JSON list of C-alpha atoms in Angstrom, two decimals:
[
{"chain": "A", "resi": 18, "resn": "UNK", "atom": "CA", "xyz": [-109.27, 11.61, 3.09]},
{"chain": "A", "resi": 19, "resn": "UNK", "atom": "CA", "xyz": [-110.28, 11.47, -0.54]},
{"chain": "A", "resi": 20, "resn": "UNK", "atom": "CA", "xyz": [-107.77, 12.54, -3.12]},
{"chain": "A", "resi": 21, "resn": "UNK", "atom": "CA", "xyz": [-108.82, 13.50, -6.57]},
{"chain": "A", "resi": 22, "resn": "UNK", "atom": "CA", "xyz": [-106.70, 13.52, -9.69]},
{"chain": "A", "resi": 23, "resn": "UNK", "atom": "CA", "xyz": [-106.55, 16.59, -11.80]},
{"chain": "A", "resi": 24, "resn": "UNK", "atom": "CA", "xyz": [-106.18, 16.07, -15.52]},
{"chain": "A", "resi": 25, "resn": "UNK", "atom": "CA", "xyz": [-104.85, 18.89, -17.61]},
{"chain": "A", "resi": 26, "resn": "UNK", "atom": "CA", "xyz": [-106.51, 19.58, -20.89]},
{"chain": "A", "resi": 27, "resn": "UNK", "atom": "CA", "xyz": [-104.25, 18.86, -23.87]},
{"chain": "A", "resi": 28, "resn": "UNK", "atom": "CA", "xyz": [-104.98, 19.40, -27.54]},
{"chain": "A", "resi": 29, "resn": "UNK", "atom": "CA", "xyz": [-105.30, 16.16, -29.54]},
{"chain": "A", "resi": 30, "resn": "UNK", "atom": "CA", "xyz": [-102.16, 16.92, -31.56]},
{"chain": "A", "resi": 31, "resn": "UNK", "atom": "CA", "xyz": [-100.16, 17.30, -28.34]},
{"chain": "A", "resi": 32, "resn": "UNK", "atom": "CA", "xyz": [-101.55, 14.13, -26.77]},
{"chain": "A", "resi": 33, "resn": "UNK", "atom": "CA", "xyz": [-100.34, 11.81, -29.53]},
{"chain": "A", "resi": 34, "resn": "UNK", "atom": "CA", "xyz": [-97.06, 10.00, -28.73]},
{"chain": "A", "resi": 35, "resn": "UNK", "atom": "CA", "xyz": [-96.20, 9.86, -32.45]},
{"chain": "A", "resi": 36, "resn": "UNK", "atom": "CA", "xyz": [-95.96, 12.37, -35.26]},
{"chain": "A", "resi": 37, "resn": "UNK", "atom": "CA", "xyz": [-97.49, 10.46, -38.18]},
{"chain": "A", "resi": 38, "resn": "UNK", "atom": "CA", "xyz": [-98.29, 7.00, -39.55]},
{"chain": "A", "resi": 39, "resn": "UNK", "atom": "CA", "xyz": [-97.84, 5.99, -43.19]},
{"chain": "A", "resi": 40, "resn": "UNK", "atom": "CA", "xyz": [-98.43, 2.77, -45.14]},
{"chain": "A", "resi": 41, "resn": "UNK", "atom": "CA", "xyz": [-95.47, 1.48, -47.17]},
{"chain": "A", "resi": 42, "resn": "UNK", "atom": "CA", "xyz": [-94.45, -1.52, -49.23]},
{"chain": "A", "resi": 43, "resn": "UNK", "atom": "CA", "xyz": [-91.43, -2.95, -47.38]},
{"chain": "A", "resi": 44, "resn": "UNK", "atom": "CA", "xyz": [-90.27, -5.72, -49.67]},
{"chain": "A", "resi": 45, "resn": "UNK", "atom": "CA", "xyz": [-91.46, -6.98, -53.04]},
{"chain": "A", "resi": 46, "resn": "UNK", "atom": "CA", "xyz": [-91.05, -10.04, -55.17]},
{"chain": "A", "resi": 47, "resn": "UNK", "atom": "CA", "xyz": [-89.76, -9.81, -58.71]},
{"chain": "A", "resi": 48, "resn": "UNK", "atom": "CA", "xyz": [-86.53, -8.73, -60.32]},
{"chain": "A", "resi": 49, "resn": "UNK", "atom": "CA", "xyz": [-84.33, -6.18, -58.54]},
{"chain": "A", "resi": 50, "resn": "UNK", "atom": "CA", "xyz": [-81.33, -4.39, -60.06]},
{"chain": "A", "resi": 51, "resn": "UNK", "atom": "CA", "xyz": [-78.02, -4.39, -58.14]},
{"chain": "A", "resi": 52, "resn": "UNK", "atom": "CA", "xyz": [-74.80, -2.63, -59.11]},
{"chain": "A", "resi": 53, "resn": "UNK", "atom": "CA", "xyz": [-71.66, -4.74, -58.70]},
{"chain": "A", "resi": 54, "resn": "UNK", "atom": "CA", "xyz": [-70.49, -2.40, -55.90]},
{"chain": "A", "resi": 55, "resn": "UNK", "atom": "CA", "xyz": [-73.57, -3.37, -53.84]},
{"chain": "A", "resi": 56, "resn": "UNK", "atom": "CA", "xyz": [-72.61, -7.06, -53.98]},
{"chain": "A", "resi": 57, "resn": "UNK", "atom": "CA", "xyz": [-69.09, -6.91, -52.55]},
{"chain": "A", "resi": 58, "resn": "UNK", "atom": "CA", "xyz": [-69.89, -9.26, -49.66]},
{"chain": "A", "resi": 59, "resn": "UNK", "atom": "CA", "xyz": [-71.68, -11.67, -52.05]},
{"chain": "A", "resi": 60, "resn": "UNK", "atom": "CA", "xyz": [-69.16, -11.76, -54.90]},
{"chain": "A", "resi": 61, "resn": "UNK", "atom": "CA", "xyz": [-66.03, -13.39, -53.46]},
{"chain": "A", "resi": 62, "resn": "UNK", "atom": "CA", "xyz": [-63.14, -15.54, -54.66]},
{"chain": "A", "resi": 63, "resn": "UNK", "atom": "CA", "xyz": [-65.25, -18.60, -53.79]},
{"chain": "A", "resi": 64, "resn": "UNK", "atom": "CA", "xyz": [-68.48, -17.21, -55.23]},
{"chain": "A", "resi": 65, "resn": "UNK", "atom": "CA", "xyz": [-67.97, -15.67, -58.66]},
{"chain": "A", "resi": 66, "resn": "UNK", "atom": "CA", "xyz": [-70.63, -14.98, -61.25]},
{"chain": "A", "resi": 67, "resn": "UNK", "atom": "CA", "xyz": [-70.65, -17.01, -64.48]},
{"chain": "A", "resi": 68, "resn": "UNK", "atom": "CA", "xyz": [-70.00, -13.71, -66.30]},
{"chain": "A", "resi": 69, "resn": "UNK", "atom": "CA", "xyz": [-68.51, -10.52, -64.81]},
{"chain": "A", "resi": 70, "resn": "UNK", "atom": "CA", "xyz": [-70.90, -7.52, -65.13]},
{"chain": "A", "resi": 71, "resn": "UNK", "atom": "CA", "xyz": [-71.40, -4.03, -63.73]},
{"chain": "A", "resi": 72, "resn": "UNK", "atom": "CA", "xyz": [-75.13, -4.64, -63.09]},
{"chain": "A", "resi": 73, "resn": "UNK", "atom": "CA", "xyz": [-76.81, -7.85, -61.93]},
{"chain": "A", "resi": 74, "resn": "UNK", "atom": "CA", "xyz": [-80.48, -8.80, -61.85]},
{"chain": "A", "resi": 75, "resn": "UNK", "atom": "CA", "xyz": [-81.69, -10.59, -58.72]},
{"chain": "A", "resi": 76, "resn": "UNK", "atom": "CA", "xyz": [-84.98, -12.46, -58.67]},
{"chain": "A", "resi": 77, "resn": "UNK", "atom": "CA", "xyz": [-86.96, -12.54, -55.41]},
{"chain": "A", "resi": 78, "resn": "UNK", "atom": "CA", "xyz": [-89.55, -15.32, -55.65]},
{"chain": "A", "resi": 79, "resn": "UNK", "atom": "CA", "xyz": [-92.92, -14.50, -54.06]},
{"chain": "A", "resi": 80, "resn": "UNK", "atom": "CA", "xyz": [-92.78, -17.58, -51.82]},
{"chain": "A", "resi": 81, "resn": "UNK", "atom": "CA", "xyz": [-89.43, -16.44, -50.34]},
{"chain": "A", "resi": 82, "resn": "UNK", "atom": "CA", "xyz": [-90.85, -12.99, -49.54]},
{"chain": "A", "resi": 83, "resn": "UNK", "atom": "CA", "xyz": [-94.03, -14.45, -48.00]},
{"chain": "A", "resi": 84, "resn": "UNK", "atom": "CA", "xyz": [-92.06, -16.92, -45.84]},
{"chain": "A", "resi": 85, "resn": "UNK", "atom": "CA", "xyz": [-90.12, -13.98, -44.35]},
{"chain": "A", "resi": 86, "resn": "UNK", "atom": "CA", "xyz": [-93.27, -11.98, -43.53]},
{"chain": "A", "resi": 87, "resn": "UNK", "atom": "CA", "xyz": [-93.02, -12.43, -39.74]},
{"chain": "A", "resi": 88, "resn": "UNK", "atom": "CA", "xyz": [-89.41, -11.19, -39.70]},
{"chain": "A", "resi": 89, "resn": "UNK", "atom": "CA", "xyz": [-90.64, -7.68, -40.61]},
{"chain": "A", "resi": 90, "resn": "UNK", "atom": "CA", "xyz": [-92.83, -7.14, -37.53]},
{"chain": "A", "resi": 91, "resn": "UNK", "atom": "CA", "xyz": [-92.11, -4.12, -35.31]},
{"chain": "A", "resi": 92, "resn": "UNK", "atom": "CA", "xyz": [-88.80, -3.24, -37.00]},
{"chain": "A", "resi": 93, "resn": "UNK", "atom": "CA", "xyz": [-86.98, -0.04, -36.08]},
{"chain": "A", "resi": 94, "resn": "UNK", "atom": "CA", "xyz": [-87.09, 2.61, -38.82]},
{"chain": "A", "resi": 95, "resn": "UNK", "atom": "CA", "xyz": [-83.90, 4.56, -39.55]},
{"chain": "A", "resi": 96, "resn": "UNK", "atom": "CA", "xyz": [-82.71, 7.46, -41.68]},
{"chain": "A", "resi": 97, "resn": "UNK", "atom": "CA", "xyz": [-80.66, 5.67, -44.37]},
{"chain": "A", "resi": 98, "resn": "UNK", "atom": "CA", "xyz": [-78.89, 2.41, -43.47]},
{"chain": "A", "resi": 99, "resn": "UNK", "atom": "CA", "xyz": [-76.80, 2.67, -40.30]},
{"chain": "A", "resi": 100, "resn": "UNK", "atom": "CA", "xyz": [-73.23, 1.36, -40.27]},
{"chain": "A", "resi": 101, "resn": "UNK", "atom": "CA", "xyz": [-74.21, -1.18, -37.59]},
{"chain": "A", "resi": 102, "resn": "UNK", "atom": "CA", "xyz": [-77.32, -3.25, -36.86]},
{"chain": "A", "resi": 103, "resn": "UNK", "atom": "CA", "xyz": [-79.89, -1.54, -34.66]},
{"chain": "A", "resi": 104, "resn": "UNK", "atom": "CA", "xyz": [-79.99, -3.07, -31.16]},
{"chain": "A", "resi": 105, "resn": "UNK", "atom": "CA", "xyz": [-81.37, -2.07, -27.73]},
{"chain": "A", "resi": 106, "resn": "UNK", "atom": "CA", "xyz": [-78.18, -0.17, -26.87]},
{"chain": "A", "resi": 107, "resn": "UNK", "atom": "CA", "xyz": [-78.17, 2.06, -29.99]},
{"chain": "A", "resi": 108, "resn": "UNK", "atom": "CA", "xyz": [-81.91, 2.16, -30.80]},
{"chain": "A", "resi": 109, "resn": "UNK", "atom": "CA", "xyz": [-82.48, 5.70, -29.48]},
{"chain": "A", "resi": 110, "resn": "UNK", "atom": "CA", "xyz": [-79.52, 6.99, -31.52]},
{"chain": "A", "resi": 111, "resn": "UNK", "atom": "CA", "xyz": [-80.41, 5.23, -34.80]},
{"chain": "A", "resi": 112, "resn": "UNK", "atom": "CA", "xyz": [-84.19, 4.81, -34.96]},
{"chain": "A", "resi": 113, "resn": "UNK", "atom": "CA", "xyz": [-86.92, 7.43, -35.21]},
{"chain": "A", "resi": 114, "resn": "UNK", "atom": "CA", "xyz": [-89.87, 5.13, -35.76]},
{"chain": "A", "resi": 115, "resn": "UNK", "atom": "CA", "xyz": [-91.11, 1.55, -35.89]},
{"chain": "A", "resi": 116, "resn": "UNK", "atom": "CA", "xyz": [-93.18, -0.72, -38.11]},
{"chain": "A", "resi": 117, "resn": "UNK", "atom": "CA", "xyz": [-96.45, -2.20, -36.94]},
{"chain": "A", "resi": 118, "resn": "UNK", "atom": "CA", "xyz": [-96.83, -5.81, -35.81]},
{"chain": "A", "resi": 119, "resn": "UNK", "atom": "CA", "xyz": [-99.22, -6.38, -38.71]},
{"chain": "A", "resi": 120, "resn": "UNK", "atom": "CA", "xyz": [-97.54, -7.20, -42.03]},
{"chain": "A", "resi": 121, "resn": "UNK", "atom": "CA", "xyz": [-99.84, -7.80, -45.01]},
{"chain": "A", "resi": 122, "resn": "UNK", "atom": "CA", "xyz": [-99.15, -9.58, -48.27]},
{"chain": "A", "resi": 123, "resn": "UNK", "atom": "CA", "xyz": [-100.57, -7.49, -51.12]},
{"chain": "A", "resi": 124, "resn": "UNK", "atom": "CA", "xyz": [-100.79, -7.91, -54.89]},
{"chain": "A", "resi": 125, "resn": "UNK", "atom": "CA", "xyz": [-98.83, -5.26, -56.76]},
{"chain": "A", "resi": 126, "resn": "UNK", "atom": "CA", "xyz": [-100.04, -3.55, -59.90]},
{"chain": "A", "resi": 127, "resn": "UNK", "atom": "CA", "xyz": [-98.62, -1.23, -62.53]},
{"chain": "A", "resi": 128, "resn": "UNK", "atom": "CA", "xyz": [-95.11, -2.19, -63.66]},
{"chain": "A", "resi": 129, "resn": "UNK", "atom": "CA", "xyz": [-94.98, -4.82, -60.88]},
{"chain": "A", "resi": 130, "resn": "UNK", "atom": "CA", "xyz": [-98.29, -6.48, -61.77]},
{"chain": "A", "resi": 131, "resn": "UNK", "atom": "CA", "xyz": [-98.20, -10.20, -61.01]},
{"chain": "A", "resi": 132, "resn": "UNK", "atom": "CA", "xyz": [-95.79, -9.74, -58.09]},
{"chain": "A", "resi": 133, "resn": "UNK", "atom": "CA", "xyz": [-96.50, -9.37, -54.37]},
{"chain": "A", "resi": 134, "resn": "UNK", "atom": "CA", "xyz": [-95.29, -7.03, -51.67]},
{"chain": "A", "resi": 135, "resn": "UNK", "atom": "CA", "xyz": [-95.19, -6.91, -47.90]},
{"chain": "A", "resi": 136, "resn": "UNK", "atom": "CA", "xyz": [-97.04, -3.87, -46.59]},
{"chain": "A", "resi": 137, "resn": "UNK", "atom": "CA", "xyz": [-97.07, -2.30, -43.15]},
{"chain": "A", "resi": 138, "resn": "UNK", "atom": "CA", "xyz": [-97.48, 0.97, -41.34]},
{"chain": "A", "resi": 139, "resn": "UNK", "atom": "CA", "xyz": [-94.55, 3.14, -40.21]},
{"chain": "A", "resi": 140, "resn": "UNK", "atom": "CA", "xyz": [-95.08, 5.09, -37.01]},
{"chain": "A", "resi": 141, "resn": "UNK", "atom": "CA", "xyz": [-92.78, 8.13, -36.87]},
{"chain": "A", "resi": 142, "resn": "UNK", "atom": "CA", "xyz": [-91.66, 9.18, -33.38]},
{"chain": "A", "resi": 143, "resn": "UNK", "atom": "CA", "xyz": [-89.17, 11.90, -34.30]},
{"chain": "A", "resi": 144, "resn": "UNK", "atom": "CA", "xyz": [-89.67, 15.02, -36.38]},
{"chain": "A", "resi": 145, "resn": "UNK", "atom": "CA", "xyz": [-86.21, 14.49, -37.95]},
{"chain": "A", "resi": 146, "resn": "UNK", "atom": "CA", "xyz": [-87.13, 11.11, -39.46]},
{"chain": "A", "resi": 147, "resn": "UNK", "atom": "CA", "xyz": [-90.59, 12.26, -40.52]},
{"chain": "A", "resi": 148, "resn": "UNK", "atom": "CA", "xyz": [-89.20, 15.36, -42.25]},
{"chain": "A", "resi": 149, "resn": "UNK", "atom": "CA", "xyz": [-86.60, 13.18, -44.01]},
{"chain": "A", "resi": 150, "resn": "UNK", "atom": "CA", "xyz": [-89.39, 10.86, -45.19]},
{"chain": "A", "resi": 151, "resn": "UNK", "atom": "CA", "xyz": [-91.32, 13.79, -46.69]},
{"chain": "A", "resi": 152, "resn": "UNK", "atom": "CA", "xyz": [-88.53, 14.36, -49.23]},
{"chain": "A", "resi": 153, "resn": "UNK", "atom": "CA", "xyz": [-87.19, 10.77, -49.46]},
{"chain": "A", "resi": 154, "resn": "UNK", "atom": "CA", "xyz": [-90.12, 8.35, -49.74]},
{"chain": "A", "resi": 155, "resn": "UNK", "atom": "CA", "xyz": [-88.08, 5.31, -50.73]},
{"chain": "A", "resi": 156, "resn": "UNK", "atom": "CA", "xyz": [-87.48, 2.48, -48.25]},
{"chain": "A", "resi": 157, "resn": "UNK", "atom": "CA", "xyz": [-84.87, -0.25, -48.04]},
{"chain": "A", "resi": 158, "resn": "UNK", "atom": "CA", "xyz": [-84.72, -3.19, -45.65]},
{"chain": "A", "resi": 159, "resn": "UNK", "atom": "CA", "xyz": [-81.55, -4.09, -43.77]},
{"chain": "A", "resi": 160, "resn": "UNK", "atom": "CA", "xyz": [-81.52, -7.89, -43.93]},
{"chain": "A", "resi": 161, "resn": "UNK", "atom": "CA", "xyz": [-79.40, -11.01, -44.23]},
{"chain": "A", "resi": 162, "resn": "UNK", "atom": "CA", "xyz": [-80.19, -13.64, -46.81]},
{"chain": "A", "resi": 163, "resn": "UNK", "atom": "CA", "xyz": [-79.08, -16.70, -48.73]},
{"chain": "A", "resi": 164, "resn": "UNK", "atom": "CA", "xyz": [-78.84, -16.38, -52.52]},
{"chain": "A", "resi": 165, "resn": "UNK", "atom": "CA", "xyz": [-76.88, -17.85, -55.39]},
{"chain": "A", "resi": 166, "resn": "UNK", "atom": "CA", "xyz": [-75.84, -17.17, -58.97]},
{"chain": "A", "resi": 167, "resn": "UNK", "atom": "CA", "xyz": [-77.83, -19.06, -61.58]},
{"chain": "A", "resi": 168, "resn": "UNK", "atom": "CA", "xyz": [-76.05, -21.11, -64.24]},
{"chain": "A", "resi": 169, "resn": "UNK", "atom": "CA", "xyz": [-78.25, -19.93, -67.11]},
{"chain": "A", "resi": 170, "resn": "UNK", "atom": "CA", "xyz": [-78.92, -16.16, -66.73]},
{"chain": "A", "resi": 171, "resn": "UNK", "atom": "CA", "xyz": [-79.69, -15.65, -70.42]},
{"chain": "A", "resi": 172, "resn": "UNK", "atom": "CA", "xyz": [-82.43, -18.30, -70.30]},
{"chain": "A", "resi": 173, "resn": "UNK", "atom": "CA", "xyz": [-84.10, -17.28, -67.02]},
{"chain": "A", "resi": 174, "resn": "UNK", "atom": "CA", "xyz": [-83.64, -13.50, -67.32]},
{"chain": "A", "resi": 175, "resn": "UNK", "atom": "CA", "xyz": [-81.74, -12.87, -64.07]},
{"chain": "A", "resi": 176, "resn": "UNK", "atom": "CA", "xyz": [-78.29, -13.53, -62.60]},
{"chain": "A", "resi": 177, "resn": "UNK", "atom": "CA", "xyz": [-79.05, -14.21, -58.93]},
{"chain": "A", "resi": 178, "resn": "UNK", "atom": "CA", "xyz": [-81.91, -15.90, -57.12]},
{"chain": "A", "resi": 179, "resn": "UNK", "atom": "CA", "xyz": [-82.84, -15.12, -53.53]},
{"chain": "A", "resi": 180, "resn": "UNK", "atom": "CA", "xyz": [-83.25, -18.40, -51.65]},
{"chain": "A", "resi": 181, "resn": "UNK", "atom": "CA", "xyz": [-84.15, -17.21, -48.15]},
{"chain": "A", "resi": 182, "resn": "UNK", "atom": "CA", "xyz": [-84.36, -14.07, -46.03]},
{"chain": "A", "resi": 183, "resn": "UNK", "atom": "CA", "xyz": [-82.80, -15.21, -42.75]},
{"chain": "A", "resi": 184, "resn": "UNK", "atom": "CA", "xyz": [-82.80, -12.06, -40.61]},
{"chain": "A", "resi": 185, "resn": "UNK", "atom": "CA", "xyz": [-84.30, -8.57, -40.85]},
{"chain": "A", "resi": 186, "resn": "UNK", "atom": "CA", "xyz": [-82.92, -5.77, -38.66]},
{"chain": "A", "resi": 187, "resn": "UNK", "atom": "CA", "xyz": [-84.42, -2.43, -39.76]},
{"chain": "A", "resi": 188, "resn": "UNK", "atom": "CA", "xyz": [-86.24, -0.47, -42.42]},
{"chain": "A", "resi": 189, "resn": "UNK", "atom": "CA", "xyz": [-84.35, 2.56, -43.75]},
{"chain": "A", "resi": 190, "resn": "UNK", "atom": "CA", "xyz": [-85.98, 5.65, -45.19]},
{"chain": "A", "resi": 191, "resn": "UNK", "atom": "CA", "xyz": [-83.61, 6.32, -48.06]},
{"chain": "A", "resi": 192, "resn": "UNK", "atom": "CA", "xyz": [-82.96, 8.48, -51.09]},
{"chain": "A", "resi": 193, "resn": "UNK", "atom": "CA", "xyz": [-82.76, 5.40, -53.33]},
{"chain": "A", "resi": 194, "resn": "UNK", "atom": "CA", "xyz": [-84.61, 2.18, -52.51]},
{"chain": "A", "resi": 195, "resn": "UNK", "atom": "CA", "xyz": [-85.72, -0.68, -54.72]}
]
């Protein structure tokens, strides 16, 4: 007995397992601006800045960003930063997309000329996250790092230097990224 398979005809738009793919810069070198309230876990009794401020400038050296390149592969993509790290148990509740396995180092231009960025492709799997992206095209990475206050901020032009990105958990589509 020979059995044949019957394939139903589906429109291309219905056959795709994802909604859309978009290129984005995930992380960039250069100086980033942080409000004091964003540094509450960094500024402690044991780790105080040389001078108390409301806004701090953090320098991300290009070599630190490039060394972390592989940590950005296949990250889950979320709507804003979740209150907890994304993991296999909460992935379906928190993530609506993923990054590609390919992460490129690209030269930036415009105001960021002379700096580099990490670029990848977001694949959107849920309409909710894609629709949020359409009106909030900023991104922000959820990561852990090592950094320190510099002794001479007036001379170097920044207050904090990023030493190492140690772990990357997710990429958030957000209203306000860096």
